Coordinates of C-alpha atoms and ligand atoms in Angstrom, one line a residue:
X1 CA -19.4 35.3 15.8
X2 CA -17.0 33.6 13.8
X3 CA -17.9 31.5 10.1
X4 CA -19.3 28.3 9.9
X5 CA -18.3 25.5 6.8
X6 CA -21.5 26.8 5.9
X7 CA -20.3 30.7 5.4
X8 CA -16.9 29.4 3.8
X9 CA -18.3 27.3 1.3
X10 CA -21.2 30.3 0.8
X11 CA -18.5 32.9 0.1
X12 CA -16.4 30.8 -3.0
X13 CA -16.4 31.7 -6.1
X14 CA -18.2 29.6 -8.6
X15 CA -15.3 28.2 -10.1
X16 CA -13.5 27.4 -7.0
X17 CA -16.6 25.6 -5.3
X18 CA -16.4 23.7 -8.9
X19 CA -12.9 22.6 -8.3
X20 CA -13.2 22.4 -4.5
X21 CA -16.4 20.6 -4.2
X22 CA -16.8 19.1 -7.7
X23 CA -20.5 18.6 -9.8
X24 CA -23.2 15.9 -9.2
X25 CA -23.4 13.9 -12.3
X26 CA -25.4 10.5 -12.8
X27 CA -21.5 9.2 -13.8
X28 CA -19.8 10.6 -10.6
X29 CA -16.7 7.5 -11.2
X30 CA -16.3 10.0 -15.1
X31 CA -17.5 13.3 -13.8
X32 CA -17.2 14.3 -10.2
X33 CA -15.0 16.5 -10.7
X34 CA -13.9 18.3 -14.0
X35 CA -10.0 16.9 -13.9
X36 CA -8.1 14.6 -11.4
X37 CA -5.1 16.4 -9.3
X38 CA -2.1 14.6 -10.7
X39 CA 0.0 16.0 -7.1
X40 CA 0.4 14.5 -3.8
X41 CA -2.0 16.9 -1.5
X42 CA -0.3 19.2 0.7
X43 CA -0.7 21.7 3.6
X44 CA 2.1 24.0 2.4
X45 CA 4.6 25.2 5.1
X46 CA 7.2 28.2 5.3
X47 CA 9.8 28.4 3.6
X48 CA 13.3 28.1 5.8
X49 CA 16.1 30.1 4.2
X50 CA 19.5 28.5 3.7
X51 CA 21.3 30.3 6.0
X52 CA 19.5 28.8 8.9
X53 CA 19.2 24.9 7.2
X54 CA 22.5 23.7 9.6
X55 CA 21.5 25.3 13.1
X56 CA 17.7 24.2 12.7
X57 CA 18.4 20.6 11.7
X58 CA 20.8 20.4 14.4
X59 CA 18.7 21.9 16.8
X60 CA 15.9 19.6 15.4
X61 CA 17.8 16.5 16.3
X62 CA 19.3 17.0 18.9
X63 CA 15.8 17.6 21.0
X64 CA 14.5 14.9 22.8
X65 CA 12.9 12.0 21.2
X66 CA 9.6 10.4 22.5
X67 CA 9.7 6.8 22.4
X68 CA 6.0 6.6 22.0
X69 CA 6.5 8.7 18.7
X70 CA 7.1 6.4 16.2
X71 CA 9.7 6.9 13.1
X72 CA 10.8 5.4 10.0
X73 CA 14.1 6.4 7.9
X74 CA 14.1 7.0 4.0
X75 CA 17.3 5.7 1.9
X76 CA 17.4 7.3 -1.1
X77 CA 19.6 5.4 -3.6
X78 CA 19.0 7.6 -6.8
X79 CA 20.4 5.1 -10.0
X80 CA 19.0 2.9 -12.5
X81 CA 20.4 0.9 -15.1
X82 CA 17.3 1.9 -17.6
X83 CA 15.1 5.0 -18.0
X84 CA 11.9 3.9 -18.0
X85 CA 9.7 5.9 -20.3
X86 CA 7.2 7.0 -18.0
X87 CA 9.6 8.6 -15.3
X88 CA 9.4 11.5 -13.9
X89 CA 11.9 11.3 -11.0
X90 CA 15.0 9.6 -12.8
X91 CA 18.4 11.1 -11.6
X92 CA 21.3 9.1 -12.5
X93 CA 22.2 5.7 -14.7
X94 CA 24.0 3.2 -12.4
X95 CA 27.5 3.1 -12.7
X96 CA 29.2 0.7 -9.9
X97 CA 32.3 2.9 -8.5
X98 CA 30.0 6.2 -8.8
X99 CA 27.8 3.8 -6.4
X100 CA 30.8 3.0 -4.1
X101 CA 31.7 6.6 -3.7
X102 CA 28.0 7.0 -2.8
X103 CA 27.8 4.4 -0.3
X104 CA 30.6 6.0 1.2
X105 CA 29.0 8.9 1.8
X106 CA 25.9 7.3 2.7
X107 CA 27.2 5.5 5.5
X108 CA 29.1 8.7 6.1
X109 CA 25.4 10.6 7.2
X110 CA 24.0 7.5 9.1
X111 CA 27.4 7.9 11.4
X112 CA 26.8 11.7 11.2
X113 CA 22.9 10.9 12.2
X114 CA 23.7 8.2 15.2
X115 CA 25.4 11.2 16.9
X116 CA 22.0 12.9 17.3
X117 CA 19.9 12.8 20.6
X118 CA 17.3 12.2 18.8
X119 CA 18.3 9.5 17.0
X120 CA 20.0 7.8 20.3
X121 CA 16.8 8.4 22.2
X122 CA 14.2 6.9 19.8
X123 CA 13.6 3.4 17.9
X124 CA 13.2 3.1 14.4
X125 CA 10.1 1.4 12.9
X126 CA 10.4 1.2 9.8
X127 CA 13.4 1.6 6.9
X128 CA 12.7 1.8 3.7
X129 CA 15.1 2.0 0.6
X130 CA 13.4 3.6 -2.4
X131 CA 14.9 5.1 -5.1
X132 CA 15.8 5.1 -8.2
X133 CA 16.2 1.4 -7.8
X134 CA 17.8 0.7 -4.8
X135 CA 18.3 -3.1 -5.9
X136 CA 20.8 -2.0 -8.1
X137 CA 23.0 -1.6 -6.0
X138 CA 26.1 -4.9 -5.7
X139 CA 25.9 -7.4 -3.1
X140 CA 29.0 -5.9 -1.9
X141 CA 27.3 -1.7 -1.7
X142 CA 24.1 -3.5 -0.6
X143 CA 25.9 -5.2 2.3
X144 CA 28.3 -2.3 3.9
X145 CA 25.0 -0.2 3.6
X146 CA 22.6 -2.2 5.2
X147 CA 24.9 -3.2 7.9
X148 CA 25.5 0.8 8.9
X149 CA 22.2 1.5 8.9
X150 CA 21.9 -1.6 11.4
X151 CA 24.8 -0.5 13.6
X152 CA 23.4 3.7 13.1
X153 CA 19.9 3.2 13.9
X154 CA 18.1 2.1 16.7
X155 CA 15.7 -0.4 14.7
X156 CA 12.6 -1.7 16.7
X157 CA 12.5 -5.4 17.2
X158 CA 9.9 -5.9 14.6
X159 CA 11.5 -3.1 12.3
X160 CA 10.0 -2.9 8.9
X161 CA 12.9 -3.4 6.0
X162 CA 11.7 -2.6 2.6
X163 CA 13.8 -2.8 -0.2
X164 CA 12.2 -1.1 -3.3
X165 CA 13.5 -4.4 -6.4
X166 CA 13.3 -4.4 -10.2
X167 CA 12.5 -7.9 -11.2
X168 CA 15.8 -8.1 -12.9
X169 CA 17.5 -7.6 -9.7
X170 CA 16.0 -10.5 -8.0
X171 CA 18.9 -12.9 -8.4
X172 CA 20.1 -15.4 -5.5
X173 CA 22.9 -13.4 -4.7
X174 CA 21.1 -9.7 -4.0
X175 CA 18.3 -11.9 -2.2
X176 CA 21.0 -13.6 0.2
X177 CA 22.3 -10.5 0.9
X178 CA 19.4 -8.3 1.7
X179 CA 17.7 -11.4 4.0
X180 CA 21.2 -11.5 5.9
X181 CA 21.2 -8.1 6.9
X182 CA 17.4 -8.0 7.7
X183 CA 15.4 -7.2 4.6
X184 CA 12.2 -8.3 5.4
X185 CA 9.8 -6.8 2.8
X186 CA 10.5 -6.1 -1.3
X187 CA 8.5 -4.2 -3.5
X188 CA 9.1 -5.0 -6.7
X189 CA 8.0 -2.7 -9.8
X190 CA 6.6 -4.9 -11.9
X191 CA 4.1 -2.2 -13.8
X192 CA 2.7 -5.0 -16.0
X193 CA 3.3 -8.5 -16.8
X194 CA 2.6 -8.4 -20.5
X195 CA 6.1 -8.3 -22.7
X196 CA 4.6 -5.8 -25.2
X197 CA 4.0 -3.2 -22.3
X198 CA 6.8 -3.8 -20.6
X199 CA 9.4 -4.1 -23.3
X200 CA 7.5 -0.2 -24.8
X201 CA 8.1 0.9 -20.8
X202 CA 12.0 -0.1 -20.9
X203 CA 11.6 -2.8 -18.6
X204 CA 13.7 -5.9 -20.3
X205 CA 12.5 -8.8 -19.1
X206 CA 9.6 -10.7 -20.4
X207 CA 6.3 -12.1 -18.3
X208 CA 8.4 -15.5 -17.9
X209 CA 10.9 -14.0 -16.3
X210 CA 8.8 -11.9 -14.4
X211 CA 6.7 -14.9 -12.6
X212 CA 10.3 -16.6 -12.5
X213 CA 12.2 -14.2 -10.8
X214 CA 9.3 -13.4 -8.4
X215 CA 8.8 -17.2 -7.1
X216 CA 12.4 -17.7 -6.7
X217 CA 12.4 -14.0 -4.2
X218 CA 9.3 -15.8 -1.9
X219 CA 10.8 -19.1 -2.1
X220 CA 13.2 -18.0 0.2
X221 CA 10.0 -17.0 2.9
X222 CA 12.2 -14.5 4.3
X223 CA 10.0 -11.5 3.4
X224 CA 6.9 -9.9 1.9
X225 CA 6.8 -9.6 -1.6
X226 CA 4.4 -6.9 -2.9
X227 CA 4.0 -6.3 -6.3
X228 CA 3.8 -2.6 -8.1
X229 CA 1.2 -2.4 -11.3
X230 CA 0.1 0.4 -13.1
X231 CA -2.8 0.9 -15.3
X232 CA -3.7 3.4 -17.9
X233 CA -0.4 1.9 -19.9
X234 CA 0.2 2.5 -23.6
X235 CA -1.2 -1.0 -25.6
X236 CA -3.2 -2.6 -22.4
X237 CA -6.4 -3.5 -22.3
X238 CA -9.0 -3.8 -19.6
X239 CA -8.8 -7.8 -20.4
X240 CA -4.6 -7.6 -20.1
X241 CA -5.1 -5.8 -17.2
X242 CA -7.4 -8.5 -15.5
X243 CA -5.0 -10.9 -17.1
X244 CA -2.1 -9.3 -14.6
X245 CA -4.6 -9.4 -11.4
X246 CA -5.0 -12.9 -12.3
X247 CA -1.2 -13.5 -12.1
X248 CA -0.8 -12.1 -9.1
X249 CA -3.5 -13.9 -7.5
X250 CA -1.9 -17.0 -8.5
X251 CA 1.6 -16.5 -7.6
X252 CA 3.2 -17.1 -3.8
X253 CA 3.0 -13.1 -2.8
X254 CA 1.5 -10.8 -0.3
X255 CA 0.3 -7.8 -1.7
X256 CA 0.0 -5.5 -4.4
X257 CA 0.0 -1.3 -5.1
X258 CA -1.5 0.0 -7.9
X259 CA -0.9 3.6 -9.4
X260 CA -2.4 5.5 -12.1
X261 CA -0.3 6.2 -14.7
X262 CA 0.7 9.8 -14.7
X263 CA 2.3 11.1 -18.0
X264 CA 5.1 14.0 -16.9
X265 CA 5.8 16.6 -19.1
X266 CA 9.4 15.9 -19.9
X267 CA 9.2 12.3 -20.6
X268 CA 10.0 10.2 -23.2
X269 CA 6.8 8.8 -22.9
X270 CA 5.0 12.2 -23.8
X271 CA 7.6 12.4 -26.4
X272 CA 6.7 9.2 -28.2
X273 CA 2.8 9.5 -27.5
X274 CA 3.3 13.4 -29.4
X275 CA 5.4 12.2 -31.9
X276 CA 2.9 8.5 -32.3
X277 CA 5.7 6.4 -32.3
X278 CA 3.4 4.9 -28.9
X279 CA -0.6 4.9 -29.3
X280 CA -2.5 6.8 -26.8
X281 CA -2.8 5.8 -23.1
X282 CA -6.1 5.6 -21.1
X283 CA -8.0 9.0 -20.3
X284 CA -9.6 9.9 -17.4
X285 CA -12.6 7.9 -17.7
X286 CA -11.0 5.0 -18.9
X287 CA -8.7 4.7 -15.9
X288 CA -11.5 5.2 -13.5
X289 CA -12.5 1.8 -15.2
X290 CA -9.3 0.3 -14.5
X291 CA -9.4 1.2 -10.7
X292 CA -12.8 -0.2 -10.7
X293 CA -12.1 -3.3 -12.3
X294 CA -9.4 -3.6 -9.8
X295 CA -11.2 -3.2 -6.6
X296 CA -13.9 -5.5 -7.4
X297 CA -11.8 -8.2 -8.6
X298 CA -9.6 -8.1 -5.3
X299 CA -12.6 -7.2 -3.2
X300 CA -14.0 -10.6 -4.7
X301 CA -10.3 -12.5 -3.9
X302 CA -11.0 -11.3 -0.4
X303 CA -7.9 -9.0 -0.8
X304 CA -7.7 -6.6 2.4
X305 CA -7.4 -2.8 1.6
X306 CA -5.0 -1.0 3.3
X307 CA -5.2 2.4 1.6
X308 CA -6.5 3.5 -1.5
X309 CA -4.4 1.8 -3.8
X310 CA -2.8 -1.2 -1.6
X311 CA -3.9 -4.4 -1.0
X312 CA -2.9 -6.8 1.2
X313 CA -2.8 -10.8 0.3
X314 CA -1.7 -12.2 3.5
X315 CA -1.6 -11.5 6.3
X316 CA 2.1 -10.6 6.6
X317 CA 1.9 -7.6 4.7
X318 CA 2.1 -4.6 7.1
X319 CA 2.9 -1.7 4.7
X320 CA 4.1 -0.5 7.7
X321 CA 6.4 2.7 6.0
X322 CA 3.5 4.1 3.7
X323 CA 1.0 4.1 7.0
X324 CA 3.7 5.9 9.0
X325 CA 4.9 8.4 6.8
X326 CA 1.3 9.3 5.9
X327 CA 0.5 9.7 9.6
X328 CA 2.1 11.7 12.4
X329 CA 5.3 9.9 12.7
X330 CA 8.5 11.4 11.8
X331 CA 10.4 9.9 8.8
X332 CA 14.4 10.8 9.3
X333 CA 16.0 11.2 5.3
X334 CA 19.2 9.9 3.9
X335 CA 20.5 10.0 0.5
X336 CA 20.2 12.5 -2.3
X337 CA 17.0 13.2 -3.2
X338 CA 15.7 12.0 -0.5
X339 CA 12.9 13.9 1.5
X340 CA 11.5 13.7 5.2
X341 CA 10.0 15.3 8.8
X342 CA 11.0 15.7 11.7
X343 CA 8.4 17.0 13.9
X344 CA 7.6 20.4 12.1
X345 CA 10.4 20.5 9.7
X346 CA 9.9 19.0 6.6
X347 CA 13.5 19.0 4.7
X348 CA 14.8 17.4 1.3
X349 CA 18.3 16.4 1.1
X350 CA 20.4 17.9 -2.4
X351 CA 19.5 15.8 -5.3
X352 CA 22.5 16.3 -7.5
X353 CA 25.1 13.7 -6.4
X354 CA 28.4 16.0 -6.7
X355 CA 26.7 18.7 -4.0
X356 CA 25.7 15.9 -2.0
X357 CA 28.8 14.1 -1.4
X358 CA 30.8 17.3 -1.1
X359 CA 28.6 18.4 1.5
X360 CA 28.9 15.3 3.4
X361 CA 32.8 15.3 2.7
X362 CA 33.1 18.9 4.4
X363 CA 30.8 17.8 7.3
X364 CA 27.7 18.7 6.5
X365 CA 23.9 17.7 6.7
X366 CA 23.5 18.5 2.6
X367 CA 20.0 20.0 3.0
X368 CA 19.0 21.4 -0.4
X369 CA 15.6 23.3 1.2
X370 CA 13.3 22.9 4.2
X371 CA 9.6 24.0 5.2
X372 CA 8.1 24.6 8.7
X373 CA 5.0 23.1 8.4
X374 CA 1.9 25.1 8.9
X375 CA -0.1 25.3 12.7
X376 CA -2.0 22.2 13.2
X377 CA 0.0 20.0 10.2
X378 CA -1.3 16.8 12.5
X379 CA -4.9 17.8 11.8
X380 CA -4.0 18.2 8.0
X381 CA -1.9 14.9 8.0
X382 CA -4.9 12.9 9.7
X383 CA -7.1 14.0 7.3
X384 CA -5.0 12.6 4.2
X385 CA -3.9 9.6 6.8
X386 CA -8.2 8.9 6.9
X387 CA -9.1 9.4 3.5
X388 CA -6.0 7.3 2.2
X389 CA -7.8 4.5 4.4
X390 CA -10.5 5.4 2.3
X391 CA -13.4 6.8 4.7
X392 CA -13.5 10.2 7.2
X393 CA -14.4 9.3 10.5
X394 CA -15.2 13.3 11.4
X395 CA -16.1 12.3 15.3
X396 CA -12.5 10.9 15.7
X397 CA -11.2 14.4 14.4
X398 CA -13.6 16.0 17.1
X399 CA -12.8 14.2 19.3
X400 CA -8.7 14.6 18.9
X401 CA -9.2 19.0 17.6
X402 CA -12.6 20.5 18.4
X403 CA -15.8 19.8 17.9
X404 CA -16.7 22.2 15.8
X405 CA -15.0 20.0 12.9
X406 CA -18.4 17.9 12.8
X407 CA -19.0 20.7 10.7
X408 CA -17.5 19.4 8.0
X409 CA -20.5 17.3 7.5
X410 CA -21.6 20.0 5.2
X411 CA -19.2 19.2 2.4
X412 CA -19.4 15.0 3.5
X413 CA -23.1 15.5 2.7
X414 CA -22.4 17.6 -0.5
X415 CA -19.9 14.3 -1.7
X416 CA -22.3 11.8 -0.2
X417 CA -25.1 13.3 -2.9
X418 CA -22.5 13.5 -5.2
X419 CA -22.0 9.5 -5.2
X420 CA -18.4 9.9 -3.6
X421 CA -19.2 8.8 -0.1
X422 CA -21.8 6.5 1.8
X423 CA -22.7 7.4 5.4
X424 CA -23.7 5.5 8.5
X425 CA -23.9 7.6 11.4
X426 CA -20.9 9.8 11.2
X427 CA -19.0 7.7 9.7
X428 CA -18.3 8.4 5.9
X429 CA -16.8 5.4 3.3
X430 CA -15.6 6.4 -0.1
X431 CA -17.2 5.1 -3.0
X432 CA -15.4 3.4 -5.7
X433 CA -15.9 6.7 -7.6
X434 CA -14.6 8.6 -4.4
X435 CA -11.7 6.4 -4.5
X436 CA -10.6 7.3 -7.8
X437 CA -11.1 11.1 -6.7
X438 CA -9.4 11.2 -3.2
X439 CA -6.5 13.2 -3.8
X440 CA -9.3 15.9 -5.5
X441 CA -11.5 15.1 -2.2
X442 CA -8.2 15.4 0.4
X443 CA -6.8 18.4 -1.3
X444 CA -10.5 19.8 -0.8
X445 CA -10.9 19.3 2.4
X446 CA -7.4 20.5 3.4
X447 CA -8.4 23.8 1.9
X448 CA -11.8 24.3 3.3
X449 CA -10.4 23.1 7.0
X450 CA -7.3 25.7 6.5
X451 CA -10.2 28.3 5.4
X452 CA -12.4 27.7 7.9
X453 CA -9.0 28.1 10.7
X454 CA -7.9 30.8 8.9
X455 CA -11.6 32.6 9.9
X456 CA -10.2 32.3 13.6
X457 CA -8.8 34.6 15.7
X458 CA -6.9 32.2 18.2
X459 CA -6.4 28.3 17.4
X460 CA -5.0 28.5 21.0
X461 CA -8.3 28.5 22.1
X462 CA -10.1 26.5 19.9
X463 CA -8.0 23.3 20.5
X464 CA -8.3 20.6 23.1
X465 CA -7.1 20.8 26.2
X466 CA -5.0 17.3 25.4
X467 CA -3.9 18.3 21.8
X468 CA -2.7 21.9 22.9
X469 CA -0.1 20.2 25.1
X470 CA 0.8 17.9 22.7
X471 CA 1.0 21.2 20.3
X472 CA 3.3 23.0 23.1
X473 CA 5.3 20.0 23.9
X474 CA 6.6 19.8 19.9
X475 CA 7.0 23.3 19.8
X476 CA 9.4 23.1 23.2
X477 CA 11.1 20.4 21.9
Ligands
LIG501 S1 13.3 2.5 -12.0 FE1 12.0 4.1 -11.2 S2 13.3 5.9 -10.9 FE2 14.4 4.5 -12.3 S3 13.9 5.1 -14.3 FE3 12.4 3.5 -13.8 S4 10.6 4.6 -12.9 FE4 12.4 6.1 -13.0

């Protein structure tokens, strides 16, 4: 007979049900678990060795698409003009003919890419440029790219174009440019509006500024403007922080994101907060405040929430990319440092710029490692694709894998106690406290799924009729 949720969650280790399935606590927002998981959750994969990165990409995209499989493309553009303090991904300062020669090559793997079947045989919904700071680029860089990845990619009639802005950036003659080749979305990293945060951060311009250059961008009505914030920041305050939501409320845009602020090891923030040149950021329990403060505040503005930490204003914003990549549609990358999946491969493209451009110079895709992702990634990916929407709708899983995932109840019932969940029928919504956990309460219930597979002697067997050909039909492909 083989384990239930039950048996798997009987046979952990204290200290792994701890971390797996937290403590009840009368402050489950402080204490539902003893610390937050800082990473993106995963499902792992296996490792594909270099040798084979070439044939299996080509192989990849040169099966046939499925126009009822929806895809987005990644641009990585990896300068900035500033570090900010708090980074943890910065690769290169901008530098306009190192830019140039990127470009080339840019536009160099989007001709390479428009060769694949794949690519010829599929539309595009989504593009977005992320970086680094992407809006960094000239007018003239911006242009030539934008207009490849136009003439490269099959882009859907209602196509998503995000362009990922720094408020400095948001001058008439960048704007012009990105609406004339199609940018119809900008998310802007604003992080705070107060000039004593932002100026400590690296960002240079004052709040002025800020609300200036961001009215002037929606004037134009040519795209959605979402604005980035962070809390948890080194001299905010719960009252400056309400202070920004009230900003954003009043200006002309049409959504925001919000992010905890994580402090990476190697930073300059850590450096200065070490060294007390900065005073000390929020902990744990203090940002759990923030996010509250947050959700009731937009919750009270009638904000809509797409995902755990964005909200829509109006009813233009889409957020199209974020749902897409976090789902089961393929995301095809370009640029160094930038990552993707296609189908079960899951590849990152070389992040320093000299191996990537000399890899595209002599012809090749410049893969720097890839990952076949593990049997039933879908299931994994709709699990983080529901609790990023903030509930778990188990039936839906049952319905799409096997039944026998209703048995997850167990550990939705264990949370639900817990104060991270409500329940009506089989429906589970997180809790403002299970908001501030999910990436604890997806990682979780990754593992105990995987565990609870893993106990099975053929998944063959145990999946749908439907999904198994949907299984067989990737694998073919
Ligand atoms: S703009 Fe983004 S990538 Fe560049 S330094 Fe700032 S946080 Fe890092």
């Amino acid at each position: 007979m083989s384990k239930t949720v039950q048996d798997i969650l009987n046979e952990l280790p204290p200290d792994k049900y701890r971390e797996l399935l937290g403590v009840k606590s009368a402050n489950p927002l402080n204490e539902a678990f003893e610390k937050r998981r800082p990473d993106h959750p995963s499902a792992g994969g296996s490792m594909i060795l270099p040798p084979l990165h070439q044939k299996t990409w080509q192989n990849q995209m040169n099966a046939q698409g499925s126009v009822q499989h929806k895809k987005a493309a990644y641009i990585h553009i990896p300068f900035c003009e500033k570090l900010c303090i708090y980074c943890g991904f910065f690769q290169n300062f901008s530098n306009e003919d190192r830019e140039t020669m990127y470009v080339d090559r840019l536009i160099k793997q989007l001709e390479m890419a428009k060769e694949y079947r794949y690519v010829q045989e599929s539309l595009i919904h989504s593009v977005f440029f992320g970086g680094g700071t992407p809006s960094t680029l000239s007018p003239y860089n911006a242009d030539r790219l934008l207009k490849a990845v136009n003439e490269c990619l099959p882009l859907a009639n209602d196509c998503e174009i995000t362009m990922e802005a720094r408020v400095h950036d948001l001058v008439d003659e960048k704007l012009q440019t990105w609406f004339a080749r199609g940018v119809n979305r900008i998310s802007v990293g604003v992080q705070s509006f107060d000039t004593q945060i932002r100026q400590c951060l690296g960002r240079v311009d004052p709040k002025e500024v800020v609300i200036e250059n961001l009215q002037r961008a929606a004037s134009y009505n040519q795209a959605v403007i979402i604005v980035d914030l962070i809390y948890g920041l080194p001299y905010q305050t719960v009252e400056k922080f309400v202070d920004d939501l009230k900003i954003i409320d009043d200006l002309p845009i049409d959504g925001m994101d919000l992010y905890q602020l994580n402090v990476f090891e190697k930073s300059l923030l850590k450096k200065s907060l070490d060294t007390g040149k900065l005073p000390p950021v929020a902990t744990s329990a203090e940002q759990a405040e923030y996010l509250k403060t947050a959700a009731e505040f937009l919750e009270e503005a009638n904000y809509k929430r797409l995902s755990v930490c964005h909200w829509a204003k109006s009813n233009r914003e889409r957020s199209l990319y974020n749902t897409l990549a976090k789902t089961d549609a393929d995301v095809i990358p370009f640029g160094s440092g930038a990552g993707g999946f296609v189908g079960d491969i899951s590849v990152y493209m070389q992040r320093d710029l000299k191996k990537y451009m000399d890899s595209i110079d002599k012809g090749k895709v410049p893969i720097m490692f890839m990952l076949r992702a593990p049997e039933l990634a879908s299931l994994y990916k709709d699990i983080q694709d529901q609790t990023e929407s903030c509930g778990v709708n188990l039936t839906k899983l049952a319905k799409k894998y096997n039944k026998e995932l209703m048995q997850l109840e167990t550990v939705l019932d264990i949370w639900t106690e817990h104060g991270l969940f409500t329940k009506k029928g089989h429906m589970y919504r997180m809790t403002i406290a299970g908001q501030y956990w999910q990436k604890n309460i997806t990682q979780s219930l990754i593992e105990i799924t995987k565990k609870f597979l893993n106990a099975k002697t053929s998944i063959n067997e145990w999946l749908t009729e439907k999904t198994m050909n949907t299984f067989k039909k990737k694998i073919e492909n």
